[in-house]
Coordinates of C-alpha atoms and ligand atoms in Angstrom, one line a residue:
X29 CA -0.9 -2.0 1.3
X30 CA -2.1 1.4 -0.1
X31 CA 0.1 4.4 -0.3
X32 CA -0.8 8.0 -0.7
X33 CA 1.2 10.9 -2.0
X34 CA 0.3 14.6 -2.3
X35 CA 1.7 17.8 -3.5
X36 CA 1.0 21.6 -3.7
X37 CA 3.4 23.9 -5.6
X38 CA 4.9 25.1 -8.8
X39 CA 7.1 22.1 -9.7
X40 CA 6.3 19.6 -12.3
X41 CA 3.7 17.5 -10.6
X42 CA 3.6 14.1 -12.6
X43 CA 7.1 13.3 -11.7
X44 CA 7.0 14.5 -8.0
X45 CA 3.9 12.3 -7.7
X46 CA 5.2 9.2 -9.8
X47 CA 8.5 9.3 -7.9
X48 CA 6.7 9.4 -4.5
X49 CA 4.4 6.4 -5.3
X50 CA 7.5 4.5 -6.5
X51 CA 9.1 4.9 -3.0
X52 CA 5.8 3.4 -1.6
X53 CA 6.0 0.3 -4.0
X54 CA 7.6 -1.8 -1.4
X55 CA 4.2 -1.9 0.4
X56 CA 2.5 -3.9 -2.2
X57 CA -0.2 -2.7 -4.5
X58 CA -2.2 -3.7 -7.6
X59 CA -3.1 -0.5 -9.2
X60 CA -2.1 3.4 -9.3
X61 CA -3.6 6.5 -9.9
X62 CA -2.9 10.3 -9.9
X63 CA -5.1 13.4 -10.3
X64 CA -3.7 16.9 -10.9
X65 CA -5.6 20.2 -10.8
X66 CA -4.4 23.6 -12.1
X67 CA -6.9 26.3 -11.4
X68 CA -10.0 24.3 -12.3
X69 CA -9.0 21.5 -14.5
X70 CA -8.5 18.3 -13.0
X71 CA -6.7 15.5 -15.1
X72 CA -6.8 12.0 -13.8
X73 CA -4.8 8.9 -14.7
X74 CA -5.2 5.3 -13.3
X75 CA -3.5 2.1 -14.3
X76 CA -3.9 -1.6 -13.2
X77 CA -0.6 -3.3 -12.2
X78 CA 2.9 -1.5 -11.8
X79 CA 3.4 2.2 -11.7
X80 CA 5.4 1.8 -14.9
X81 CA 1.8 1.4 -16.7
X82 CA 0.7 4.5 -15.0
X83 CA 3.7 6.4 -16.0
X84 CA 3.2 5.1 -19.7
X85 CA -0.3 6.5 -19.7
X86 CA 1.1 9.9 -18.6
X87 CA 4.1 10.0 -21.1
X88 CA 2.7 12.9 -23.2
X89 CA 1.6 15.1 -20.1
X90 CA 3.3 17.4 -17.8
X91 CA 2.1 19.6 -15.0
X92 CA 4.2 22.9 -14.8
X93 CA 3.1 25.9 -12.9
X94 CA 1.0 26.1 -9.7
X95 CA -1.3 23.2 -9.0
X96 CA -2.0 20.6 -6.5
X97 CA -1.9 16.7 -7.2
X98 CA -2.8 13.6 -5.3
X99 CA -1.6 10.0 -6.0
X100 CA -2.4 6.6 -4.8
X101 CA -1.0 2.9 -5.1
X102 CA -4.0 0.6 -4.1
X103 CA -4.1 -3.0 -2.6
X104 CA -7.5 -4.1 -3.2
X105 CA -9.9 -4.6 -0.3
X106 CA -13.3 -3.7 -1.4
X107 CA -13.7 -4.5 -5.2
X108 CA -11.4 -5.9 -7.7
X109 CA -7.9 -4.4 -8.8
X110 CA -9.4 -2.5 -11.8
X111 CA -9.0 1.0 -13.2
X112 CA -12.6 1.8 -11.9
X113 CA -11.6 0.9 -8.5
X114 CA -8.1 2.4 -8.5
X115 CA -8.1 5.9 -6.7
X116 CA -8.3 8.8 -7.0
X117 CA -12.1 8.6 -6.9
X118 CA -14.2 11.4 -8.6
X119 CA -17.5 13.1 -7.3
X120 CA -18.7 15.7 -9.7
X121 CA -15.9 18.3 -9.1
X122 CA -13.7 16.8 -6.4
X123 CA -11.2 13.8 -6.0
X124 CA -10.1 11.8 -3.1
X125 CA -7.6 9.1 -2.3
X126 CA -7.8 7.0 0.9
X127 CA -6.1 4.3 2.6
X128 CA -7.9 2.2 5.4
X129 CA -11.4 1.0 5.5
X130 CA -14.7 3.0 5.8
X131 CA -16.8 0.4 7.8
X132 CA -20.1 2.4 7.5
X133 CA -19.6 2.9 3.7
X134 CA -22.8 0.7 2.9
X135 CA -25.2 2.7 4.6
X136 CA -23.6 6.0 3.6
X137 CA -23.7 4.8 0.0
X138 CA -27.3 4.0 0.3
X139 CA -28.1 7.4 1.7
X140 CA -26.1 9.0 -1.0
X141 CA -27.8 7.0 -3.8
X142 CA -31.2 8.1 -2.6
X143 CA -29.8 11.6 -2.7
X144 CA -29.3 11.1 -6.6
X145 CA -25.4 10.5 -6.5
X146 CA -24.2 8.2 -9.0
X147 CA -21.3 5.6 -7.9
X148 CA -18.8 4.2 -10.4
X149 CA -16.7 1.9 -8.4
X150 CA -17.3 -0.8 -5.9
X151 CA -15.1 0.8 -3.3
X152 CA -15.8 2.1 0.0
X153 CA -13.6 5.1 -0.6
X154 CA -15.9 6.5 -3.2
X155 CA -18.6 7.5 -0.6
X156 CA -16.1 10.2 0.8
X157 CA -15.9 12.3 -2.2
X158 CA -19.9 12.0 -2.8
X159 CA -20.4 12.7 1.2
X160 CA -18.2 15.6 0.7
X161 CA -19.9 17.1 -2.3
X162 CA -23.4 16.4 -0.5
X163 CA -22.2 18.1 2.6
X164 CA -20.9 21.1 0.6
X165 CA -24.5 21.6 -0.8
X166 CA -25.7 21.9 2.7
X167 CA -23.1 24.0 4.5
X168 CA -21.6 26.0 1.4
X169 CA -18.0 26.0 2.7
X170 CA -15.5 23.6 1.7
X171 CA -13.8 23.2 5.1
X172 CA -17.0 22.8 6.8
X173 CA -18.3 20.3 4.4
X174 CA -15.1 18.3 4.8
X175 CA -15.1 18.5 8.6
X176 CA -18.6 17.4 8.5
X177 CA -17.7 14.4 6.1
X178 CA -15.1 13.2 8.3
X179 CA -17.2 13.1 11.4
X180 CA -19.7 11.0 9.7
X181 CA -17.0 8.3 8.6
X182 CA -16.5 5.3 10.8
X183 CA -13.5 3.2 10.3
X184 CA -9.8 3.8 9.7
X185 CA -8.7 6.3 7.1
X186 CA -5.8 8.6 5.7
X187 CA -7.5 10.9 3.3
X188 CA -6.5 13.6 0.8
X189 CA -9.2 15.3 -1.1
X190 CA -8.9 18.2 -3.7
X191 CA -11.8 20.1 -5.2
X192 CA -12.4 22.5 -7.9
X193 CA -14.2 24.7 -5.5
X194 CA -11.0 25.7 -3.8
X195 CA -8.5 24.7 -6.2
X196 CA -5.4 25.8 -4.3
X197 CA -5.9 23.3 -1.5
X198 CA -5.7 19.8 -0.2
X199 CA -8.0 18.7 2.6
X200 CA -6.6 15.9 4.6
X201 CA -7.6 13.8 7.6
X202 CA -6.0 11.0 9.6
X203 CA -7.9 8.1 11.7
X204 CA -6.1 4.9 12.3
X205 CA -3.9 5.0 8.9
X206 CA -0.5 6.8 8.9
X207 CA -0.3 10.3 7.1
X208 CA 2.4 12.8 7.2
X209 CA 2.7 16.3 5.8
X210 CA 5.7 18.6 5.2
X211 CA 6.6 22.1 4.2
X212 CA 9.6 22.6 1.8
X213 CA 11.9 25.7 2.0
X214 CA 10.0 26.9 -0.9
X215 CA 6.7 26.5 0.9
X216 CA 5.7 23.8 -1.1
X217 CA 3.5 21.3 0.7
X218 CA 4.2 17.4 0.4
X219 CA 2.0 14.6 1.7
X220 CA 2.6 11.0 2.0
X221 CA 1.7 7.9 4.1
X222 CA 5.3 6.9 4.9
X223 CA 8.7 8.8 5.3
X224 CA 10.3 7.5 2.2
X225 CA 8.8 9.8 -0.6
X226 CA 9.3 12.9 1.6
X227 CA 13.2 12.4 2.0
X228 CA 15.0 15.0 -0.1
X229 CA 12.0 17.3 -0.3
X230 CA 11.4 18.3 3.2
X231 CA 13.4 18.4 6.3
X232 CA 10.7 18.5 9.0
X233 CA 7.4 17.1 9.0
X234 CA 4.2 16.4 11.0
X235 CA 3.2 12.9 11.8
X236 CA -0.6 13.5 12.1
X237 CA -2.5 11.8 15.0
X238 CA -5.6 10.1 14.9
X239 CA -8.7 12.5 14.8
X240 CA -6.5 15.3 13.1
X241 CA -7.6 16.9 10.0
X242 CA -7.4 20.1 8.2
X243 CA -6.3 21.7 4.8
X244 CA -3.0 22.8 3.4
X245 CA -2.3 25.4 0.8
X246 CA 1.0 26.7 -0.4
X247 CA 3.0 27.8 2.7
X248 CA 0.1 26.9 5.1
X249 CA -0.8 23.8 6.9
X250 CA -4.0 24.2 9.2
X251 CA -4.6 21.3 11.5
X252 CA -7.6 20.7 13.6
X253 CA -8.9 18.2 16.2
X254 CA -12.5 18.2 17.7
X255 CA -13.5 21.4 15.8
X256 CA -10.5 23.3 17.2
X257 CA -7.4 24.4 15.5
X258 CA -4.1 23.0 16.9
X259 CA -0.4 23.8 16.8
X260 CA 1.7 20.8 16.0
X261 CA 5.6 20.8 16.3
X262 CA 7.2 19.3 13.3
X263 CA 9.7 16.6 13.8
X264 CA 12.9 16.0 11.9
X265 CA 12.6 13.6 9.1
X266 CA 15.2 10.9 8.8
X267 CA 17.5 11.5 5.6
X268 CA 18.9 8.0 5.0
X269 CA 18.0 7.1 1.5
X270 CA 20.8 4.6 0.9
X271 CA 18.7 1.9 2.1
X272 CA 16.3 2.6 -0.4
X273 CA 18.4 1.5 -3.3
X274 CA 19.4 -2.1 -4.3
X275 CA 23.2 -1.4 -4.2
X276 CA 24.0 -3.8 -6.9
X277 CA 22.0 -6.8 -5.6
X278 CA 19.4 -8.5 -7.8
X279 CA 16.7 -8.0 -5.4
X280 CA 15.9 -6.0 -2.3
X281 CA 15.4 -9.2 -0.4
X282 CA 18.9 -10.4 -1.3
X283 CA 20.3 -6.9 -0.4
X284 CA 18.6 -7.1 3.0
X285 CA 19.7 -10.5 3.6
X286 CA 23.4 -9.5 3.1
X287 CA 22.8 -6.4 5.4
X288 CA 22.0 -8.5 8.4
X289 CA 25.4 -8.7 9.6
X290 CA 25.6 -4.9 9.9
X291 CA 22.1 -4.3 11.3
X292 CA 22.4 -6.9 13.9
X293 CA 25.6 -4.9 15.1
X294 CA 23.6 -1.6 14.9
X295 CA 20.8 -3.4 17.0
X296 CA 23.5 -4.1 19.8
X297 CA 25.0 -0.6 19.9
X298 CA 24.8 1.0 23.3
X299 CA 22.8 -2.0 24.3
X300 CA 25.4 -4.6 24.8
X301 CA 28.0 -3.4 26.9
X302 CA 31.1 -4.9 28.3
X303 CA 29.6 -7.1 30.9
X304 CA 26.0 -6.3 30.7
X305 CA 23.0 -5.6 28.8
X306 CA 21.3 -2.4 29.1
X307 CA 18.3 -0.9 27.6
X308 CA 17.8 2.8 28.2
X309 CA 14.3 2.6 26.7
X310 CA 13.1 0.2 29.6
X311 CA 14.8 2.0 32.5
X312 CA 11.4 2.9 33.7
X313 CA 10.1 -0.4 33.7
X314 CA 10.0 -2.2 37.1
X315 CA 10.1 -5.8 35.8
X316 CA 9.8 -7.2 39.5
X317 CA 6.2 -6.1 39.1
X318 CA 5.4 -8.7 36.4
X319 CA 5.0 -12.3 36.9
X320 CA 4.4 -13.0 33.1
X321 CA 4.8 -11.7 29.6
X322 CA 2.4 -11.8 26.9
X323 CA 3.6 -11.2 23.2
X324 CA 1.2 -10.4 20.2
X325 CA 2.3 -10.2 16.7
X326 CA 1.3 -11.5 13.1
X327 CA 3.3 -13.4 10.4
X328 CA 7.2 -13.2 10.6
X329 CA 7.0 -11.0 13.8
X330 CA 4.9 -13.7 15.4
X331 CA 7.7 -16.4 14.9
X332 CA 10.2 -14.0 16.4
X333 CA 7.6 -13.7 19.3
X334 CA 7.6 -17.6 19.6
X335 CA 11.5 -17.4 19.7
X336 CA 11.2 -14.7 22.5
X337 CA 9.0 -16.8 24.6
X338 CA 11.6 -19.5 24.9
X339 CA 14.3 -16.9 25.8
X340 CA 12.2 -15.2 28.3
X341 CA 11.3 -18.6 30.0
X342 CA 14.8 -20.0 29.8
X343 CA 16.9 -16.8 30.4
X344 CA 14.6 -14.5 32.5
X345 CA 12.7 -17.1 34.1
X346 CA 9.4 -15.2 33.3
X347 CA 6.3 -17.2 32.0
X348 CA 5.6 -16.1 28.6
X349 CA 2.8 -16.7 26.3
X350 CA 2.3 -15.6 22.5
X351 CA -0.7 -15.0 20.6
X352 CA -1.4 -14.2 16.9
X353 CA -3.0 -10.7 17.1
X354 CA -5.9 -11.4 14.8
X355 CA -7.0 -14.3 17.2
X356 CA -6.1 -12.4 20.4
X357 CA -8.4 -9.6 19.2
X358 CA -11.5 -11.4 19.5
X359 CA -11.1 -14.1 22.0
X360 CA -12.1 -11.9 24.9
X361 CA -8.7 -12.5 26.5
X362 CA -8.0 -12.0 30.2
X363 CA -5.6 -9.3 30.7
X364 CA -3.9 -8.6 34.0
X365 CA -1.9 -5.6 35.0
X366 CA 1.0 -7.9 36.3
X367 CA 1.5 -8.9 32.9
X368 CA 4.0 -7.2 30.6
X369 CA 2.4 -6.8 27.2
X370 CA 4.5 -6.6 24.3
X371 CA 3.8 -6.2 20.6
X372 CA 6.2 -7.0 17.8
X373 CA 6.0 -5.5 14.3
X374 CA 8.5 -4.5 11.6
X375 CA 6.1 -1.7 10.2
X376 CA 4.3 -0.8 13.4
X377 CA 1.2 -0.4 11.3
X378 CA -0.3 -4.0 11.3
X379 CA -3.9 -3.4 11.9
X380 CA -4.4 -6.5 14.2
X381 CA -1.2 -6.1 16.3
X382 CA -2.0 -2.3 16.7
X383 CA -5.6 -3.1 17.9
X384 CA -4.0 -5.8 20.4
X385 CA -1.7 -3.0 21.5
X386 CA -4.7 -0.7 22.1
X387 CA -6.7 -3.4 24.1
X388 CA -3.7 -4.1 26.4
X389 CA -3.5 -0.2 26.9
X390 CA -7.1 -0.1 27.6
X391 CA -6.8 -2.7 30.3
X392 CA -4.1 -0.6 32.1
X393 CA -1.3 -2.9 31.0
X394 CA 2.3 -1.8 30.7
X395 CA 3.1 -2.1 27.0
X396 CA 6.1 -2.4 24.9
X397 CA 6.5 -2.2 21.2
X398 CA 9.4 -3.8 19.4
X399 CA 9.4 -2.2 16.2
X400 CA 11.4 -1.1 13.0
X401 CA 9.8 2.0 12.3
X402 CA 9.9 5.1 14.5
X403 CA 7.1 7.3 14.7
X404 CA 4.8 4.4 13.7
X405 CA 1.6 4.1 15.1
X406 CA 2.6 1.4 17.5
X407 CA 5.8 3.2 18.7
X408 CA 3.2 6.2 19.5
X409 CA 0.8 4.1 21.2
X410 CA 3.1 1.8 23.4
X411 CA 4.3 3.1 26.8
X412 CA 7.6 2.0 25.8
X413 CA 9.4 1.1 22.5
X414 CA 12.5 -0.6 21.3
X415 CA 13.7 0.1 17.9
X416 CA 15.2 -2.8 16.0
X417 CA 17.4 -0.6 13.7
X418 CA 17.0 -2.7 10.6
X419 CA 16.8 0.1 8.4
X420 CA 14.0 0.3 5.7
X421 CA 12.9 -3.1 4.7
X422 CA 11.6 -3.0 1.1
X423 CA 11.2 -6.8 0.1
X424 CA 7.8 -7.9 1.1
X425 CA 9.4 -11.0 2.6
X426 CA 10.8 -10.0 6.0
X427 CA 14.4 -10.9 6.6
X428 CA 16.5 -8.4 8.5
X429 CA 13.4 -7.2 10.2
X430 CA 13.2 -10.9 11.8
X431 CA 16.7 -11.4 12.6
X432 CA 17.0 -8.0 14.6
X433 CA 13.7 -8.7 16.4
X434 CA 15.1 -12.1 17.4
X435 CA 18.3 -10.0 18.6
X436 CA 16.3 -7.5 20.7
X437 CA 14.3 -10.2 22.3
X438 CA 17.5 -12.3 23.3
X439 CA 19.0 -9.0 24.7
X440 CA 15.7 -8.3 26.7
X441 CA 15.8 -11.7 28.0
X442 CA 19.3 -11.2 29.4
X443 CA 18.5 -7.6 30.5
X444 CA 15.5 -9.0 32.6
X445 CA 17.5 -11.8 34.0
X446 CA 20.3 -9.4 35.1
X447 CA 17.6 -7.2 37.0
X448 CA 15.7 -10.2 38.5
X449 CA 19.2 -11.7 39.3
X450 CA 18.5 -15.2 38.2
X451 CA 21.8 -15.4 36.2
X452 CA 25.2 -15.5 37.3
X453 CA 28.0 -13.2 35.8
X454 CA 29.7 -16.3 34.1
X455 CA 26.4 -16.8 32.2
X456 CA 25.9 -13.2 31.4
X457 CA 29.6 -13.1 30.0
X458 CA 29.1 -16.3 27.7
X459 CA 25.8 -14.8 26.5
X460 CA 27.4 -11.5 25.7
X461 CA 30.4 -13.1 23.9
X462 CA 27.8 -14.9 21.8
X463 CA 25.8 -11.8 21.1
X464 CA 28.9 -10.1 19.9
X465 CA 29.6 -13.1 17.6
X466 CA 26.1 -12.9 16.0
X467 CA 26.8 -10.4 13.4
X468 CA 29.7 -12.3 12.2
X469 CA 27.9 -15.6 12.0
X470 CA 24.9 -14.0 10.0
X471 CA 27.3 -12.5 7.3
X472 CA 26.6 -14.2 4.0
X473 CA 29.8 -16.2 3.1
X474 CA 30.2 -16.8 -0.5
X475 CA 30.2 -20.6 -0.2
X476 CA 26.9 -20.9 1.5
X477 CA 25.3 -18.7 -1.2
X478 CA 26.8 -20.7 -4.1
X479 CA 25.8 -24.1 -2.2
X480 CA 22.2 -23.0 -1.9
X481 CA 22.0 -21.6 -5.3
X482 CA 23.1 -25.0 -6.6
X483 CA 20.9 -27.2 -4.7
X484 CA 17.7 -25.1 -5.2
X485 CA 17.3 -26.6 -8.5
X486 CA 16.4 -29.8 -7.0
X487 CA 13.7 -28.3 -5.0
X488 CA 11.3 -26.9 -7.7
X489 CA 8.7 -29.6 -7.8
X490 CA 7.4 -32.2 -5.4
X491 CA 4.3 -32.2 -3.4
X492 CA 5.5 -30.1 -0.7
X493 CA 8.0 -29.2 2.1
X494 CA 8.1 -29.7 5.7
X495 CA 10.5 -27.5 7.8
X496 CA 11.1 -29.2 11.0
X497 CA 13.1 -28.2 14.2
X498 CA 12.8 -28.1 18.0
X499 CA 13.0 -25.5 20.6
X500 CA 13.9 -22.0 19.1
X501 CA 14.4 -23.9 16.0
X502 CA 10.8 -24.6 15.8
X503 CA 9.8 -21.2 15.3
X504 CA 12.5 -20.8 12.8
X505 CA 11.1 -23.7 10.8
X506 CA 7.7 -21.9 10.8
X507 CA 9.6 -19.0 9.5
X508 CA 11.7 -20.8 6.8
X509 CA 8.3 -22.3 5.7
X510 CA 6.6 -18.9 5.4
X511 CA 9.5 -17.5 3.5
X512 CA 9.4 -20.3 1.1
X513 CA 5.7 -20.0 0.5
X514 CA 5.6 -16.3 0.3
X515 CA 7.8 -15.9 -2.6
X516 CA 8.1 -19.5 -4.4
X517 CA 4.3 -20.2 -4.1
X518 CA 5.1 -23.7 -3.3
X519 CA 3.4 -25.5 -0.2
X520 CA 5.5 -25.5 2.9
X521 CA 4.7 -26.3 6.6
X522 CA 6.8 -25.6 9.6
X523 CA 6.4 -28.4 12.4
X524 CA 8.0 -29.1 15.7
X525 CA 10.0 -32.3 14.7
X526 CA 8.6 -34.2 17.6
X527 CA 5.1 -33.8 16.3
X528 CA 5.9 -35.5 12.9
X529 CA 4.9 -39.0 14.2
X530 CA 1.5 -37.6 15.4
X531 CA 0.1 -37.4 12.0
X532 CA 2.1 -35.5 9.5
X533 CA 4.5 -38.5 8.8
X534 CA 1.7 -39.9 6.8
X535 CA 2.7 -37.7 4.0
X536 CA 6.3 -38.8 3.9
X537 CA 7.4 -40.2 0.5
X538 CA 10.3 -39.3 -1.9
X539 CA 8.3 -36.3 -3.2
X540 CA 8.1 -34.8 0.3
X541 CA 11.0 -32.5 1.0
X542 CA 11.9 -32.1 4.5
X543 CA 14.3 -29.3 5.6
X544 CA 15.5 -30.4 9.0
X545 CA 17.3 -27.9 11.3
X546 CA 19.7 -30.0 13.3
X547 CA 21.7 -27.6 15.7
X548 CA 24.4 -29.0 17.8
X549 CA 23.7 -27.2 20.8
X550 CA 20.0 -28.0 21.4
X551 CA 18.3 -31.4 21.3
X552 CA 20.6 -32.7 18.5
X553 CA 20.0 -36.2 19.2
X554 CA 16.2 -35.9 19.5
X555 CA 15.9 -34.0 16.1
X556 CA 18.2 -36.7 14.8
X557 CA 15.8 -39.4 15.6
X558 CA 12.8 -37.5 14.4
X559 CA 14.6 -37.2 10.9
X560 CA 15.5 -40.9 10.8
X561 CA 11.9 -41.7 11.2
X562 CA 11.2 -39.6 8.2
X563 CA 14.2 -40.9 6.3
X564 CA 13.0 -44.2 6.9
X565 CA 9.7 -43.5 5.1
X566 CA 11.8 -42.3 1.9
X567 CA 11.3 -38.6 2.4
X568 CA 13.7 -36.4 0.7
X569 CA 15.9 -34.7 3.6
X570 CA 17.9 -31.5 3.2
X571 CA 19.7 -31.3 6.8
X572 CA 21.4 -28.2 8.0
X573 CA 23.8 -28.8 10.7
X574 CA 27.4 -28.6 11.8
X575 CA 27.3 -32.3 12.5
X576 CA 27.3 -34.5 9.5
X577 CA 24.1 -36.4 9.1
X578 CA 24.5 -39.6 6.6
X579 CA 20.8 -40.1 6.0
X580 CA 20.4 -36.8 4.2
X581 CA 20.2 -36.4 0.5
X582 CA 21.3 -32.9 0.7
X583 CA 23.5 -31.4 3.5
X584 CA 24.5 -27.9 4.4
X585 CA 27.3 -28.0 6.8
X586 CA 27.0 -25.0 9.4
X587 CA 29.7 -23.6 11.4
X588 CA 30.5 -25.3 14.8
X589 CA 29.8 -22.8 17.5
X590 CA 29.2 -23.2 21.1
X591 CA 25.8 -21.3 21.3
X592 CA 22.4 -22.3 20.0
X593 CA 21.6 -18.6 19.2
X594 CA 24.5 -18.3 16.8
X595 CA 23.4 -21.5 15.0
X596 CA 20.0 -19.9 15.0
X597 CA 21.2 -16.9 13.2
X598 CA 23.3 -18.8 10.7
X599 CA 20.5 -21.0 9.9
X600 CA 17.9 -18.0 9.5
X601 CA 20.2 -16.7 6.7
X602 CA 20.5 -20.2 5.0
X603 CA 16.7 -20.5 5.0
X604 CA 16.2 -17.0 3.5
X605 CA 18.7 -17.6 0.9
X606 CA 17.0 -20.9 0.2
X607 CA 13.6 -19.5 -0.3
X608 CA 14.9 -16.6 -2.5
X609 CA 17.0 -18.9 -4.9
X610 CA 14.0 -21.1 -5.6
X611 CA 11.9 -18.2 -6.1
X612 CA 14.4 -16.6 -8.4
X613 CA 14.5 -20.1 -10.4
X614 CA 10.8 -20.0 -10.6
X615 CA 10.8 -16.7 -12.2
X616 CA 8.8 -14.9 -9.5
X617 CA 9.0 -11.3 -8.4
X618 CA 11.0 -11.9 -5.1
X619 CA 10.5 -8.5 -3.8
X620 CA 6.8 -8.0 -4.4
X621 CA 5.2 -11.7 -4.3
X622 CA 1.6 -11.9 -5.5
X623 CA -1.3 -11.2 -3.2
X624 CA 1.0 -9.8 -0.5
X625 CA 1.4 -6.4 1.0
X626 CA 4.4 -5.0 3.1
X627 CA 2.4 -3.5 5.7
X628 CA -1.2 -4.8 6.5
X629 CA -3.0 -1.8 7.7
X630 CA -6.5 -3.5 7.3
X631 CA -8.0 -6.3 9.3
Ligands
M6R6 O1 4.9 -5.1 9.9 P1 4.6 -6.3 10.8 O2 5.7 -6.9 11.4 O3 3.7 -6.2 11.9 O4 4.0 -7.5 9.6 C1 3.5 -8.7 10.2 C2 3.3 -9.6 8.9 O5 2.3 -9.1 8.1 C3 4.7 -9.8 8.3 O6 5.7 -10.3 9.0 C4 4.5 -10.7 7.0 O7 4.2 -12.1 7.4 C5 5.6 -10.8 6.1 N1 5.2 -10.8 4.7 C6 6.6 -11.8 6.5 O8 7.6 -11.9 5.4

């Protein structure tokens, strides 16, 4: 998804902007660009593909002395990933970068063309800079022209605009897409669409809110809302950059799989006590008020939501439904105040989930965001939020964000069960014991990784994969299939094992790979007979289980534990390694798979 950086100051600007864009690479992009202005010269560079291509184009230039610069990584929405469509976009004397979507761009473009403006790209973004210059011809003051422009745009945006007419400033606006601004000790100004590029440059930042806009120049940030200047208190910027490095692993995804043991433990700190689970974040929720829970999410977060629905019903005895956020938005859902509304999102910026959250708020529901990014849009919109504490996740294919989400949901289920008094102390004790063991069980053991590496070579062809499981292992099967297709580009489907005979079994033959999740502690005999049915049709079976299964072609023996959630966490790690090793053998870019973005901030 698109990323934005900006800088005002004396330091060499090429490196600051390139380094900033690199920190945003994990979000996914297909082109990048930079514009730098000193006094009244503007230089612009754009390249399709990786940032290294842009860097190559800029290898002979440096921008020392005072100036302003803006940069952008683009993930194509309107128009193909070409240099012409890459940002920054040019008017006659101004440049703009933009994240989000301008919904009324077509009518604005028609209007501007009728006024003689010439468009070069297919993007929605280009209207912003032309509209600004057109408005400037009417009002003759840059800030007023920018303010007027922002008010004429519909949709979602984070915008940085610079113009030769006031060459010491960057004009900015935020509506629905994240934008952060900070001032360094030397009074330089830094902009970014997320924390990472700012770390090390500034200590305090302003997380702009929807509807805020303004301008910045050396030592000054002026913010406005509804035509009035406002004061906004800066917040401390996190300074943890160690998560942003690969620490010797081949890929961020690999590093993140290995980190799960630590982050699962972090997720429990202060929440899992000696004899109970406690969420300070939820202290003010009266759970007795709710007769049901609804969870909305997308992708991997949707899979963890499904796991949550099993746990809330089984442990907390609260009826729970789960919806894919993009479906929920338009189905005209019936929303009741006695339903607790939960959204789950790694990034906290996913457009569909954010919109679902806003709908729930609008319906006066109590809302909770389970999220990995503090100060993200969802965290700011929801009534309550629980941070998953997974640390920055750079691999586009989510791993540690998923398992920490599941951990939070498991703890929440027990937390609600304690409050509702639907479980006894013996049950709570057993659950807490298992929770404490989770961090150990998910630790990557060398022999698992070796085993997965070796057997991955047998799964590079064939006509597809079925991942099958039952109960919470059904959403895990969905997740295993999603991981594999995201980074290997092989066709994979997740299925509830009991459903296979209702149709999909027709596909079974030796070229159909079935990954069977066969835990000991939940419905083992049931899934065993489902897998036997597939084996009888000659499907190739990889079974993952603590119990030997003699019909499998490949077998990964997992730890013999007494709790299904421990089996769940161990199998999650194995499926992540399986997808990654296949992707590596196929020579794919594990961390930045084709066509995908880390943070999907458009519909
Ligand atoms: O940031 P979110 O958790 O809201 O993102 C939702 C999905 O876009 C995300 O989980 C996606 O499916 C990942 N690529 C999964 O690996």
